[in-house]
mmCIF file of C-alpha atoms in Angstrom:
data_model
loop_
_atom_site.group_PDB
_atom_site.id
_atom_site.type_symbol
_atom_site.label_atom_id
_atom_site.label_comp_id
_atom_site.label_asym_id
_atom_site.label_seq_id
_atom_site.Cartn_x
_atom_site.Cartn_y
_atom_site.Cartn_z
ATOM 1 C CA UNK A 123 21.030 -2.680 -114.845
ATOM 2 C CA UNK A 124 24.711 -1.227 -114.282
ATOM 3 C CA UNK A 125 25.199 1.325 -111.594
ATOM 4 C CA UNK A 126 26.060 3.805 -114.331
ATOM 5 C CA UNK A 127 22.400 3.438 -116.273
ATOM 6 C CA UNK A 128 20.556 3.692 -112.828
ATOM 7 C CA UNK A 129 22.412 7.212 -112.193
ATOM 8 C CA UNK A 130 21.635 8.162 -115.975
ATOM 9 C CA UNK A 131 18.169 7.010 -115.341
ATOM 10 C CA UNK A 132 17.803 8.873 -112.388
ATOM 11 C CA UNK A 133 19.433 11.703 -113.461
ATOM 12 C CA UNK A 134 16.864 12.306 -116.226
ATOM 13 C CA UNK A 135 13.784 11.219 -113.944
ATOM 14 C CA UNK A 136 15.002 14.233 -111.647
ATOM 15 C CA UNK A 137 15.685 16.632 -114.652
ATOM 16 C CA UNK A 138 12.119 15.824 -116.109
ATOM 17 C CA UNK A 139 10.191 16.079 -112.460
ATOM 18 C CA UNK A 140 12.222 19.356 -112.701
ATOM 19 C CA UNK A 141 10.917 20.602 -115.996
ATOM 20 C CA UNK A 142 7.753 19.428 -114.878
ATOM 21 C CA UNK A 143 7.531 21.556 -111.745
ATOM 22 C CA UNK A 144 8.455 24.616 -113.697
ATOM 23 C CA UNK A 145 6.207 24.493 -116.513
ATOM 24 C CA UNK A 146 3.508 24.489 -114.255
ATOM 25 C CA UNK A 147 0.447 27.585 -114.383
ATOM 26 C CA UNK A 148 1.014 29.418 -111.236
ATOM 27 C CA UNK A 149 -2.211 28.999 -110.137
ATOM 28 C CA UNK A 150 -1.363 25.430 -109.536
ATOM 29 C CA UNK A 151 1.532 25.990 -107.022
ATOM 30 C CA UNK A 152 -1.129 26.889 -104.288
ATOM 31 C CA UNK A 153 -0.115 30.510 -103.837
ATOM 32 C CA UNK A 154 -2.272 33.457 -105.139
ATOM 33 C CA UNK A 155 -1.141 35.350 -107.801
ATOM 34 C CA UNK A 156 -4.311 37.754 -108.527
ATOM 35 C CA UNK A 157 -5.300 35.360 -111.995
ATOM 36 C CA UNK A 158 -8.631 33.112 -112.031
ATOM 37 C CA UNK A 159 -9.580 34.546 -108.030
ATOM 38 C CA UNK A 160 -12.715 32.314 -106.644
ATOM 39 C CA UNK A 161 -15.000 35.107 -105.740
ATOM 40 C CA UNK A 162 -14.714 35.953 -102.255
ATOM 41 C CA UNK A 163 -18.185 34.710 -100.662
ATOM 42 C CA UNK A 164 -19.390 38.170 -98.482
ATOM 43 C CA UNK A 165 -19.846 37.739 -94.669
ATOM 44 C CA UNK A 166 -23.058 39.815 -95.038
ATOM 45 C CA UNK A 167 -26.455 37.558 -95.791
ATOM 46 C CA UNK A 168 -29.451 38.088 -95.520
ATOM 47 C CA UNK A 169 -31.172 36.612 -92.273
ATOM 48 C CA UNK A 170 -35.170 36.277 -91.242
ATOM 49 C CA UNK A 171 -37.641 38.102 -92.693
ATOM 50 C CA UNK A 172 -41.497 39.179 -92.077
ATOM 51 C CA UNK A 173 -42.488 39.122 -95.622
ATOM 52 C CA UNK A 174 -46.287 39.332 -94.611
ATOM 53 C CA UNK A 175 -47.023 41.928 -91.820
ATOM 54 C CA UNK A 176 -48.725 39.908 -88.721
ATOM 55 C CA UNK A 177 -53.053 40.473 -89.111
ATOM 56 C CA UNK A 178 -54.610 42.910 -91.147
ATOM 57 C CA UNK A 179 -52.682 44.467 -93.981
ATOM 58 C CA UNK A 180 -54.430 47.811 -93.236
ATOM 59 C CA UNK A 181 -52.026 50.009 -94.751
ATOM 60 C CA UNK A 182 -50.556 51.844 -91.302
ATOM 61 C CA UNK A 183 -47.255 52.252 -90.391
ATOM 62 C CA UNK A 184 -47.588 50.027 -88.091
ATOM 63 C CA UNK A 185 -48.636 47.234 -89.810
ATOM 64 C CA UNK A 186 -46.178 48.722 -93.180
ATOM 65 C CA UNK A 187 -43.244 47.911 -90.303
ATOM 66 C CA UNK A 188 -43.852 44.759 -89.066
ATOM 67 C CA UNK A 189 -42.939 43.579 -92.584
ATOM 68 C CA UNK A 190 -38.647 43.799 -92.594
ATOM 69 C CA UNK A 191 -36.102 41.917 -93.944
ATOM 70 C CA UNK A 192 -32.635 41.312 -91.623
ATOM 71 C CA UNK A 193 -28.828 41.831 -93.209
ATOM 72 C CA UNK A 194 -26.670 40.272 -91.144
ATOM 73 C CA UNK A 195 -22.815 40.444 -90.819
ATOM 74 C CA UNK A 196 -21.616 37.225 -89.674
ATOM 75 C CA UNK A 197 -17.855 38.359 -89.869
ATOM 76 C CA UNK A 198 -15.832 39.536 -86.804
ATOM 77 C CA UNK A 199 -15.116 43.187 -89.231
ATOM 78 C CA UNK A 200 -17.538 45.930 -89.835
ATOM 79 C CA UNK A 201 -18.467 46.039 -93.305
ATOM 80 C CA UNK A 202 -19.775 49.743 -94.980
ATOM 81 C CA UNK A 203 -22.808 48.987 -97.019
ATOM 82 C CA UNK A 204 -22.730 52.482 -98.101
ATOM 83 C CA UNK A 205 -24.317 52.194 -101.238
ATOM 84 C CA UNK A 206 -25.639 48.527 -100.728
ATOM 85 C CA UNK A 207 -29.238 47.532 -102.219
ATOM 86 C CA UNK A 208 -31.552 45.602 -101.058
ATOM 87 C CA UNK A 209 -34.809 44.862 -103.890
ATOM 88 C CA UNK A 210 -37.423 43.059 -104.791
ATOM 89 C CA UNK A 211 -38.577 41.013 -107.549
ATOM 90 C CA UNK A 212 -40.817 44.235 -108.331
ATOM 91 C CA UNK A 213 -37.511 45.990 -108.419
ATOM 92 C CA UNK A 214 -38.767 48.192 -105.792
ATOM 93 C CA UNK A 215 -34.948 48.736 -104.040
ATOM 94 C CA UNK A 216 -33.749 50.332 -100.326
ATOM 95 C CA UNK A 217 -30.173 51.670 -100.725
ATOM 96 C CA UNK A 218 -28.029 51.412 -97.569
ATOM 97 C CA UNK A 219 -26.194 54.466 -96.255
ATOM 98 C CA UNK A 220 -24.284 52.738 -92.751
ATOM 99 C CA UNK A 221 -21.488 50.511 -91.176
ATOM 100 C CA UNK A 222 -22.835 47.467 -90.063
ATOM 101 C CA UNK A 223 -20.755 46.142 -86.879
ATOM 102 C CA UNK A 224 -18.938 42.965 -87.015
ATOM 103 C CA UNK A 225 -21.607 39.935 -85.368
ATOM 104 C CA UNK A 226 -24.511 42.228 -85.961
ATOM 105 C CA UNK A 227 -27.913 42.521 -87.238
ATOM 106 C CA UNK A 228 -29.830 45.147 -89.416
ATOM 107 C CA UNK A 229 -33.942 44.877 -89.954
ATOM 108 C CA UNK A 230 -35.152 46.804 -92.642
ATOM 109 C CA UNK A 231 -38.308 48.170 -92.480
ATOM 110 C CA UNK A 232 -40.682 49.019 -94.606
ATOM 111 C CA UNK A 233 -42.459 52.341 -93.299
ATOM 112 C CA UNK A 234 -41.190 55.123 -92.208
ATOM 113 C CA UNK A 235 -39.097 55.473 -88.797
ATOM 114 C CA UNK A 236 -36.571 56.791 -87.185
ATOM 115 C CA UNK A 237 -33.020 55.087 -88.035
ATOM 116 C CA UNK A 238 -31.024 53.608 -85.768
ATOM 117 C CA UNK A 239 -28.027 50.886 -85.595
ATOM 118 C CA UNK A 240 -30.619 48.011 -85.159
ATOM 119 C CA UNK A 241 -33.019 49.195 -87.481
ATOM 120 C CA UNK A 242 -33.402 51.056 -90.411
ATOM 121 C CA UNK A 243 -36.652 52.670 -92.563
ATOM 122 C CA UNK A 244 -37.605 52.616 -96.527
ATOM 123 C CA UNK A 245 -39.954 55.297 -95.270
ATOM 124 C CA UNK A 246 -43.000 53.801 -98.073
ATOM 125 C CA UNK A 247 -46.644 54.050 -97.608
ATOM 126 C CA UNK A 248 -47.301 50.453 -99.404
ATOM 127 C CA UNK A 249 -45.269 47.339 -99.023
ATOM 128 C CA UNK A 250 -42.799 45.912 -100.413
ATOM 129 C CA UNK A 251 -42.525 41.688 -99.871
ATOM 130 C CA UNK A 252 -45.040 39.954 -101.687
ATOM 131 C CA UNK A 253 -46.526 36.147 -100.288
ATOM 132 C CA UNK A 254 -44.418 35.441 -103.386
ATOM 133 C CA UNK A 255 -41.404 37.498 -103.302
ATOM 134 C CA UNK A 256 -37.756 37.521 -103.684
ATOM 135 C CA UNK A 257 -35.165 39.609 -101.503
ATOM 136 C CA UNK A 258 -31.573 40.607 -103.323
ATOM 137 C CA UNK A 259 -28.978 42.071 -101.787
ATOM 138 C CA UNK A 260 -26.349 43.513 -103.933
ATOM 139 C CA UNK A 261 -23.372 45.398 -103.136
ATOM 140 C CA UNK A 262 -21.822 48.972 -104.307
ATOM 141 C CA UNK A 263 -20.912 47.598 -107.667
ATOM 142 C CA UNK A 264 -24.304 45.867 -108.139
ATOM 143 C CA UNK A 265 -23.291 42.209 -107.813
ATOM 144 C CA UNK A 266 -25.604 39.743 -106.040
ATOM 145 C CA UNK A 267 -24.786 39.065 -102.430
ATOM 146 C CA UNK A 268 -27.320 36.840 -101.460
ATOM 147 C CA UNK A 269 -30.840 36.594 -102.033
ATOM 148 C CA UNK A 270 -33.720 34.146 -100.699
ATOM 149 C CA UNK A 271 -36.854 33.456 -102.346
ATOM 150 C CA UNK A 272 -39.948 32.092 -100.710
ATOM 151 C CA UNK A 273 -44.154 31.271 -101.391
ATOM 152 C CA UNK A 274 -43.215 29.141 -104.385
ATOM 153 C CA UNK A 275 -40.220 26.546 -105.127
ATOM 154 C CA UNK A 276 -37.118 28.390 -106.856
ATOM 155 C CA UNK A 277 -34.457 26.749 -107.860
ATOM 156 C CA UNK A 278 -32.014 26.079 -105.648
ATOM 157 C CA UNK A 279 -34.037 28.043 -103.185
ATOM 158 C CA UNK A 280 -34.695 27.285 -99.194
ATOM 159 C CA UNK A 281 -36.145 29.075 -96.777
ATOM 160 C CA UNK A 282 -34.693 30.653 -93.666
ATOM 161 C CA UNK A 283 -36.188 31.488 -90.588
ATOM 162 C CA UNK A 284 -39.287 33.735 -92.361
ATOM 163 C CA UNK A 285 -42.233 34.443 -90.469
#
């Protein structure tokens, strides 16, 4: 091949690697541009929980608290949960009114109590979590957060540190 037709040829390699390059979606040049997002996962989860209140299930607020559920933030930030849920598969629901600190825990539970940074109160006189339960925790606009399922298999379910 002549010196000339290698310059031609590379000439309209490097044009077409051009056109190439240009006509790509910007989603596929690495950077952001607010299209097709992957949801951001939350640094809030859900952590232990006492689904089945230690002894008798008598009823008392004692035994009503010793059933909770934990929200963790696992993120150095606060996060406001101000309007956060947390249910059941009952659809029997606490809504959240506080700032959880950055590396911090929240048990929810069920009786009544005082509320405090480290623990907050549905204030109910029955309980809540089931042998055979599910916990959701959605945020202010109602989308699922995490949730854990446990006393039967669920798909894709595990559990984590209950009981």
């Amino acid at each position: 091949m002549s010196r000339s037709a290698r310059r031609i040829t590379a000439t309209v390699l490097a044009s077409g690697a051009l056109l190439a390059a240009a006509a790509l979606p910007a989603s596929a040049d690495g950077r952001d541009h607010g299209h097709n997002r992957p949801a951001q996962r939350s640094t809030v989860v859900l952590g232990k929980i006492q689904y089945d209140s230690p002894g008798r299930d008598n009823g008392s607020n004692r035994s009503l608290n010793a059933e909770w559920v934990t929200v963790t933030n696992t993120g150095r930030h606060a996060v406001n949960l101000r309007g956060w849920k947390l249910s059941d598969e009952s659809g029997r629901s606490y809504t959240f009114d506080l700032r959880l600190a950055g590396r911090s825990s929240v048990r929810v539970h069920t009786g009544v109590g005082r509320d405090t940074r480290r623990d907050v109160y549905q204030d109910r006189r029955s309980y809540v979590w089931d042998n055979k339960d599910t916990a959701t925790l959605r945020d202010n606009r109602g989308r699922t957060v995490d949730s854990e399922s446990w006393g039967r298999q669920h798909r894709g379910g595990g559990h984590r540190g209950h009981r």
